[in-house]
CSV table of C-alpha atoms (C1' of nucleotides) in Angstrom, one decimal:
chain,number,residue,atom,x,y,z
A,9,UNK,CA,-10.7,-13.9,5.7
A,10,UNK,CA,-9.7,-10.5,4.3
A,11,UNK,CA,-12.3,-7.9,3.5
A,12,UNK,CA,-12.2,-6.1,0.2
A,13,UNK,CA,-10.3,-2.9,0.7
A,14,UNK,CA,-12.4,0.2,0.5
A,15,UNK,CA,-11.9,2.4,-2.5
A,16,UNK,CA,-9.7,5.3,-1.8
A,17,UNK,CA,-12.3,7.7,-3.0
A,18,UNK,CA,-15.8,7.8,-4.4
A,19,UNK,CA,-16.1,8.5,-8.1
A,20,UNK,CA,-18.5,11.4,-8.2
A,21,UNK,CA,-19.5,13.5,-11.2
A,22,UNK,CA,-16.9,12.3,-13.7
A,23,UNK,CA,-16.4,8.9,-15.1
A,24,UNK,CA,-13.2,8.0,-13.2
A,25,UNK,CA,-10.8,5.3,-14.3
A,26,UNK,CA,-9.7,3.2,-11.3
A,27,UNK,CA,-6.4,4.0,-9.6
A,28,UNK,CA,-5.2,0.5,-10.5
A,29,UNK,CA,-5.2,0.0,-14.2
A,30,UNK,CA,-6.2,-3.6,-15.0
A,31,UNK,CA,-6.6,-6.0,-17.8
A,32,UNK,CA,-8.6,-9.2,-17.4
A,33,UNK,CA,-7.8,-12.5,-19.1
A,34,UNK,CA,-9.5,-15.8,-18.1
A,35,UNK,CA,-10.1,-15.0,-14.5
A,36,UNK,CA,-6.8,-13.3,-13.9
A,37,UNK,CA,-6.1,-9.6,-14.3
A,38,UNK,CA,-2.8,-7.9,-14.9
A,39,UNK,CA,-2.9,-4.8,-12.7
A,40,UNK,CA,-0.4,-2.1,-11.9
A,41,UNK,CA,0.3,1.3,-10.7
A,42,UNK,CA,2.8,3.9,-11.7
A,43,UNK,CA,3.9,7.1,-10.0
A,44,UNK,CA,6.5,9.7,-10.1
A,45,UNK,CA,8.7,9.8,-7.1
A,46,UNK,CA,10.5,12.9,-5.9
A,47,UNK,CA,13.0,13.8,-3.2
A,48,UNK,CA,10.7,12.7,-0.4
A,49,UNK,CA,8.4,9.9,-1.6
A,50,UNK,CA,5.6,10.1,-4.1
A,51,UNK,CA,5.4,13.2,-6.1
A,52,UNK,CA,2.6,12.4,-8.6
A,53,UNK,CA,0.3,9.4,-8.8
A,54,UNK,CA,-3.1,8.6,-10.0
A,55,UNK,CA,-5.0,10.0,-7.0
A,56,UNK,CA,-2.9,13.1,-6.8
A,57,UNK,CA,-3.4,13.9,-10.4
A,58,UNK,CA,-7.1,13.5,-10.1
A,59,UNK,CA,-7.0,15.8,-7.1
A,60,UNK,CA,-5.2,18.4,-9.1
A,61,UNK,CA,-7.9,18.1,-11.8
A,62,UNK,CA,-10.6,18.6,-9.2
A,63,UNK,CA,-8.8,21.6,-7.8
A,64,UNK,CA,-8.7,23.1,-11.2
A,65,UNK,CA,-12.4,22.3,-11.6
A,66,UNK,CA,-13.6,23.7,-8.3
A,67,UNK,CA,-11.0,26.2,-7.4
A,68,UNK,CA,-10.8,24.9,-3.9
A,69,UNK,CA,-9.0,22.2,-2.0
A,70,UNK,CA,-12.0,21.5,0.3
A,71,UNK,CA,-14.5,21.2,-2.6
A,72,UNK,CA,-12.1,19.0,-4.6
A,73,UNK,CA,-11.6,16.8,-1.6
A,74,UNK,CA,-15.3,16.5,-0.9
A,75,UNK,CA,-15.9,15.6,-4.5
A,76,UNK,CA,-13.6,12.7,-4.2
A,77,UNK,CA,-14.8,11.5,-0.8
A,78,UNK,CA,-11.4,12.5,0.6
A,79,UNK,CA,-10.8,14.3,3.9
A,80,UNK,CA,-9.6,17.9,3.6
A,81,UNK,CA,-6.7,17.0,5.9
A,82,UNK,CA,-5.5,14.4,3.5
A,83,UNK,CA,-6.0,16.5,0.4
A,84,UNK,CA,-4.1,19.3,2.0
A,85,UNK,CA,-1.2,17.0,2.8
A,86,UNK,CA,-1.1,15.8,-0.7
A,87,UNK,CA,-1.1,19.4,-2.1
A,88,UNK,CA,1.6,20.3,0.3
A,89,UNK,CA,3.7,17.3,-0.6
A,90,UNK,CA,3.4,18.0,-4.3
A,91,UNK,CA,4.4,21.7,-3.9
A,92,UNK,CA,7.3,20.9,-1.7
A,93,UNK,CA,8.7,18.5,-4.2
A,94,UNK,CA,8.0,20.5,-7.3
A,95,UNK,CA,10.7,22.7,-8.8
A,96,UNK,CA,8.1,25.3,-9.6
A,97,UNK,CA,4.9,25.2,-7.6
A,98,UNK,CA,2.0,23.4,-9.3
A,99,UNK,CA,-0.7,24.8,-7.0
A,100,UNK,CA,-1.3,28.3,-5.8
A,101,UNK,CA,-3.4,28.8,-2.7
A,102,UNK,CA,-4.8,32.0,-1.3
A,103,UNK,CA,-6.2,32.6,2.2
A,104,UNK,CA,-9.0,35.0,3.1
A,105,UNK,CA,-10.7,37.4,0.8
A,106,UNK,CA,-14.2,37.8,-0.3
A,107,UNK,CA,-14.8,34.1,-0.9
A,108,UNK,CA,-12.5,32.9,1.9
A,109,UNK,CA,-9.7,32.1,-0.4
A,110,UNK,CA,-9.2,29.4,-3.0
A,111,UNK,CA,-6.7,27.3,-4.9
A,112,UNK,CA,-5.8,27.0,-8.5
A,113,UNK,CA,-3.3,25.3,-10.7
A,114,UNK,CA,-0.3,27.0,-12.1
A,115,UNK,CA,0.6,26.6,-15.7
A,116,UNK,CA,3.3,24.1,-14.5
A,117,UNK,CA,0.5,22.3,-12.7
A,118,UNK,CA,-1.6,21.9,-15.8
A,119,UNK,CA,1.4,20.7,-17.7
A,120,UNK,CA,2.2,18.1,-15.0
A,121,UNK,CA,-1.4,16.8,-15.1
A,122,UNK,CA,-1.2,16.4,-18.9
A,123,UNK,CA,2.2,14.8,-18.7
A,124,UNK,CA,1.2,12.2,-16.2
A,125,UNK,CA,-1.9,11.2,-18.2
A,126,UNK,CA,0.2,10.8,-21.2
A,127,UNK,CA,2.4,8.2,-19.5
A,128,UNK,CA,-0.6,6.7,-17.8
A,129,UNK,CA,-2.3,6.1,-21.1
A,130,UNK,CA,0.8,4.3,-22.4
A,131,UNK,CA,0.9,2.3,-19.2
A,132,UNK,CA,-2.7,1.1,-19.7
A,133,UNK,CA,-1.8,0.1,-23.3
A,134,UNK,CA,1.2,-1.8,-21.9
A,135,UNK,CA,-1.0,-3.7,-19.4
A,136,UNK,CA,-3.5,-4.4,-22.1
A,137,UNK,CA,-0.9,-5.9,-24.4
A,138,UNK,CA,0.9,-8.0,-21.7
A,139,UNK,CA,-2.3,-8.9,-19.9
A,140,UNK,CA,-3.6,-10.6,-23.0
A,141,UNK,CA,-1.1,-13.5,-22.7
A,142,UNK,CA,-1.7,-14.5,-19.1
A,143,UNK,CA,-1.9,-18.3,-18.6
A,144,UNK,CA,-1.6,-19.8,-15.2
B,7,UNK,CA,7.4,14.2,9.1
B,8,UNK,CA,7.2,10.8,7.6
B,9,UNK,CA,9.8,8.2,8.2
B,10,UNK,CA,11.2,6.3,5.2
B,11,UNK,CA,9.2,3.1,5.0
B,12,UNK,CA,11.1,0.0,5.9
B,13,UNK,CA,11.9,-2.4,3.1
B,14,UNK,CA,9.5,-5.2,3.0
B,15,UNK,CA,12.3,-7.7,3.3
B,16,UNK,CA,16.0,-7.8,3.6
B,17,UNK,CA,17.9,-8.9,0.5
B,18,UNK,CA,20.0,-11.7,1.8
B,19,UNK,CA,22.1,-14.0,-0.4
B,20,UNK,CA,20.9,-13.0,-3.8
B,21,UNK,CA,21.1,-9.6,-5.5
B,22,UNK,CA,17.5,-8.7,-5.4
B,23,UNK,CA,15.8,-6.1,-7.5
B,24,UNK,CA,13.6,-3.8,-5.6
B,25,UNK,CA,9.9,-4.5,-5.4
B,26,UNK,CA,9.3,-1.1,-7.0
B,27,UNK,CA,10.9,-0.9,-10.4
B,28,UNK,CA,12.2,2.6,-10.9
B,29,UNK,CA,13.9,4.9,-13.4
B,30,UNK,CA,15.5,8.1,-12.4
B,31,UNK,CA,15.6,11.3,-14.5
B,32,UNK,CA,16.7,14.6,-13.2
B,33,UNK,CA,15.7,14.1,-9.6
B,34,UNK,CA,12.4,12.4,-10.4
B,35,UNK,CA,11.9,8.7,-10.8
B,36,UNK,CA,9.1,6.9,-12.7
B,37,UNK,CA,8.3,4.0,-10.4
B,38,UNK,CA,5.6,1.3,-10.7
B,39,UNK,CA,4.3,-2.0,-9.7
B,40,UNK,CA,2.5,-4.7,-11.5
B,41,UNK,CA,0.8,-7.8,-10.2
B,42,UNK,CA,-1.7,-10.5,-11.2
B,43,UNK,CA,-4.9,-10.4,-9.5
B,44,UNK,CA,-7.1,-13.5,-9.0
B,45,UNK,CA,-10.5,-14.2,-7.6
B,46,UNK,CA,-9.7,-12.8,-4.2
B,47,UNK,CA,-7.1,-10.1,-4.4
B,48,UNK,CA,-3.5,-10.4,-5.4
B,49,UNK,CA,-2.4,-13.7,-6.9
B,50,UNK,CA,1.2,-13.0,-7.9
B,51,UNK,CA,3.3,-10.0,-7.3
B,52,UNK,CA,7.0,-9.2,-6.9
B,53,UNK,CA,7.3,-10.3,-3.3
B,54,UNK,CA,5.2,-13.4,-3.8
B,55,UNK,CA,7.3,-14.5,-6.7
B,56,UNK,CA,10.6,-14.0,-4.8
B,57,UNK,CA,9.1,-16.0,-2.0
B,58,UNK,CA,8.3,-18.8,-4.5
B,59,UNK,CA,11.9,-18.8,-5.7
B,60,UNK,CA,13.2,-18.9,-2.2
B,61,UNK,CA,10.9,-21.9,-1.4
B,62,UNK,CA,12.3,-23.7,-4.4
B,63,UNK,CA,15.8,-22.8,-3.3
B,64,UNK,CA,15.4,-23.9,0.4
B,65,UNK,CA,12.6,-26.5,0.2
B,66,UNK,CA,10.9,-24.9,3.2
B,67,UNK,CA,8.5,-22.0,3.8
B,68,UNK,CA,10.2,-21.2,7.1
B,69,UNK,CA,13.7,-21.0,5.7
B,70,UNK,CA,12.4,-19.0,2.7
B,71,UNK,CA,10.7,-16.6,5.0
B,72,UNK,CA,13.7,-16.2,7.2
B,73,UNK,CA,15.9,-15.6,4.2
B,74,UNK,CA,13.7,-12.7,3.3
B,75,UNK,CA,13.3,-11.2,6.8
B,76,UNK,CA,9.6,-12.1,6.6
B,77,UNK,CA,7.6,-13.7,9.4
B,78,UNK,CA,6.6,-17.3,8.8
B,79,UNK,CA,3.0,-16.4,9.5
B,80,UNK,CA,3.0,-13.9,6.6
B,81,UNK,CA,4.8,-16.3,4.3
B,82,UNK,CA,2.4,-19.0,5.0
B,83,UNK,CA,-0.6,-16.7,4.4
B,84,UNK,CA,0.9,-15.7,1.0
B,85,UNK,CA,1.5,-19.4,0.0
B,86,UNK,CA,-2.1,-20.2,1.1
B,87,UNK,CA,-3.4,-17.3,-0.9
B,88,UNK,CA,-1.5,-18.3,-4.0
B,89,UNK,CA,-2.6,-21.9,-3.8
B,90,UNK,CA,-6.3,-21.0,-3.2
B,91,UNK,CA,-6.4,-18.9,-6.3
B,92,UNK,CA,-4.4,-21.1,-8.6
B,93,UNK,CA,-6.2,-23.4,-11.0
B,94,UNK,CA,-3.5,-26.0,-10.3
B,95,UNK,CA,-1.5,-25.7,-7.0
B,96,UNK,CA,1.8,-24.0,-7.5
B,97,UNK,CA,3.2,-25.2,-4.2
B,98,UNK,CA,3.2,-28.6,-2.5
B,99,UNK,CA,3.6,-28.8,1.3
B,100,UNK,CA,4.3,-31.9,3.4
B,101,UNK,CA,4.0,-32.1,7.2
B,102,UNK,CA,6.0,-34.5,9.4
B,103,UNK,CA,8.5,-37.0,8.1
B,104,UNK,CA,12.2,-37.4,8.7
B,105,UNK,CA,13.0,-33.7,8.2
B,106,UNK,CA,9.8,-32.5,9.7
B,107,UNK,CA,8.3,-31.7,6.3
B,108,UNK,CA,9.0,-29.3,3.6
B,109,UNK,CA,7.6,-27.4,0.6
B,110,UNK,CA,8.4,-27.3,-3.0
B,111,UNK,CA,7.2,-25.8,-6.2
B,112,UNK,CA,5.1,-27.8,-8.7
B,113,UNK,CA,5.9,-27.6,-12.4
B,114,UNK,CA,3.0,-25.1,-12.6
B,115,UNK,CA,4.7,-23.1,-9.9
B,116,UNK,CA,8.0,-22.9,-11.8
B,117,UNK,CA,6.2,-21.9,-14.9
B,118,UNK,CA,4.3,-19.2,-13.0
B,119,UNK,CA,7.6,-17.7,-11.7
B,120,UNK,CA,9.1,-17.6,-15.1
B,121,UNK,CA,5.9,-16.1,-16.6
B,122,UNK,CA,5.8,-13.4,-14.1
B,123,UNK,CA,9.5,-12.4,-14.6
B,124,UNK,CA,8.9,-12.3,-18.3
B,125,UNK,CA,6.2,-9.6,-17.9
B,126,UNK,CA,8.2,-7.9,-15.1
B,127,UNK,CA,11.2,-7.5,-17.4
B,128,UNK,CA,9.1,-5.9,-20.1
B,129,UNK,CA,7.6,-3.6,-17.4
B,130,UNK,CA,11.1,-2.5,-16.4
B,131,UNK,CA,11.8,-1.7,-20.0
B,132,UNK,CA,8.6,0.3,-20.2
B,133,UNK,CA,9.5,2.3,-17.2
B,134,UNK,CA,13.0,2.8,-18.6
B,135,UNK,CA,11.6,4.1,-21.8
B,136,UNK,CA,8.9,6.4,-20.4
B,137,UNK,CA,11.0,7.5,-17.4
B,138,UNK,CA,13.5,9.0,-19.8
B,139,UNK,CA,11.2,11.8,-20.8
B,140,UNK,CA,10.2,13.2,-17.4
B,141,UNK,CA,10.1,16.9,-17.1
B,142,UNK,CA,8.5,18.8,-14.3
C,1,DA,C1',-15.7,46.3,13.1
C,2,DA,C1',-18.2,42.0,11.9
C,3,DC,C1',-18.9,38.4,8.5
C,4,DC,C1',-17.8,34.4,5.9
C,5,DG,C1',-15.7,30.6,3.5
C,6,DT,C1',-11.3,28.8,2.8
C,7,DT,C1',-6.7,27.6,4.1
C,8,DA,C1',-3.7,25.8,7.8
C,9,DT,C1',-2.8,22.9,11.8
C,10,DT,C1',-3.5,19.7,15.6
C,11,DC,C1',-5.3,15.8,18.2
C,12,DC,C1',-7.8,11.5,18.5
C,13,DC,C1',-9.4,7.3,16.6
C,14,DG,C1',-10.2,3.0,13.7
C,15,DA,C1',-8.9,-0.1,10.0
C,16,DA,C1',-5.4,-2.7,7.9
C,17,DT,C1',-0.8,-5.0,7.9
C,18,DG,C1',2.7,-7.5,9.4
C,19,DT,C1',5.9,-9.1,13.3
C,20,DA,C1',6.5,-11.8,17.4
C,21,DT,C1',5.3,-15.5,20.1
C,22,DA,C1',3.3,-19.7,21.6
C,23,DT,C1',1.4,-24.1,20.7
C,24,DA,C1',-0.6,-28.0,18.3
C,25,DA,C1',-0.3,-31.4,14.6
C,26,DC,C1',2.2,-34.3,11.7
C,27,DT,C1',5.2,-38.3,10.3
C,28,DA,C1',9.6,-40.6,8.5
C,29,DT,C1',13.4,-42.2,11.0
C,30,DA,C1',16.3,-44.0,14.7
D,19,DT,C1',8.1,-45.2,21.1
D,20,DA,C1',10.8,-41.0,21.2
D,21,DT,C1',12.8,-37.5,18.3
D,22,DA,C1',13.1,-33.7,15.3
D,23,DG,C1',12.0,-30.2,12.1
D,24,DT,C1',8.4,-28.4,9.6
D,25,DT,C1',3.6,-27.0,8.6
D,26,DA,C1',-0.6,-25.1,10.6
D,27,DT,C1',-3.1,-21.8,13.6
D,28,DA,C1',-4.3,-18.4,17.2
D,29,DT,C1',-3.4,-14.4,20.1
D,30,DA,C1',-1.1,-10.2,21.2
D,31,DC,C1',1.4,-6.1,19.8
D,32,DA,C1',3.5,-2.3,16.9
D,33,DT,C1',3.2,0.7,13.0
D,34,DT,C1',1.1,3.0,9.3
D,35,DC,C1',-2.5,5.3,7.0
D,36,DG,C1',-6.2,8.2,6.5
D,37,DG,C1',-10.9,10.0,8.4
D,38,DG,C1',-13.2,13.1,11.7
D,39,DA,C1',-13.4,17.0,14.3
D,40,DA,C1',-12.0,21.1,16.4
D,41,DT,C1',-9.7,25.5,16.1
D,42,DA,C1',-6.9,29.4,14.5
D,43,DA,C1',-5.6,32.5,10.8
D,44,DC,C1',-6.7,35.1,6.9
D,45,DG,C1',-8.6,39.1,4.4
D,46,DG,C1',-11.9,41.0,0.9
D,47,DT,C1',-16.6,42.6,1.5
D,48,DT,C1',-20.4,44.7,3.8
DNA sequence: AACCGTTATTCCCGAATGTATATAACTATA
DNA sequence: TATAGTTATATACATTCGGGAATAACGGTT
């Protein structure tokens, strides 16, 4: 008896595609994930890219995390992991200041987000095409 | 400081592709997984299909599990999960008898294995194609 | 100098997996 | 009837993952 796994984060204000792309056919679904791996594990995946988008939107790691139902601790670790693996940093953080600080994407960060979505869209089309012929 | 995750099973006698298909390009790899989901979670994925192949090869869940470095308990749970979600059973088990019992694939089971590998091969080609244009 | 909101960091905890281990149940064969 | 090798099942344990909470550091602004 296995309980349904809890979603990794709550979709909040935006209509969010699921982290697992899926295609249903007669009771079965072809699902899948893709991600880009760097020198030390995952570099960019669905959740990380959504996080980057939220950071760009809110200008803050903590607000981005909260908007996804993700702990700040986890979000920070993801940001750190991304920046440590990127050739050029994708995220710029600043501490202190009038508003306490903030975080924004670099140009490379915006390009990375766009690049990932491009591949992800093709992946969804792949699942769509191949999932149509499931018979078990 | 995160330790490299241990491989889910040891490749033993056969040359086994990794569970995560991957394509390298300039330090980054496009990796991914696909699986077929049924009424209650995963129905068939890479590891499950390899397990089915091993069962067909050895005629026993316990030997198949051992050959993959997987606990019998886990292998049994996977087999049970597969059969509970399949329209027609993919695996036939027998208890007792001269050799204590055994397990073999049904015709539907062999077809499922082949069907999954077909899609998986296409998926690897997809990763190969899309992974060639990674730039970050 | 005090304030304030955010980043940066640490420790503790619970959920989810999967291994290890032990044991019962089964049944053709000798 | 006893044997043997496998399936079937439960309990205990280790590991991993991420949330929660607490705290320090930071630095414009007032």
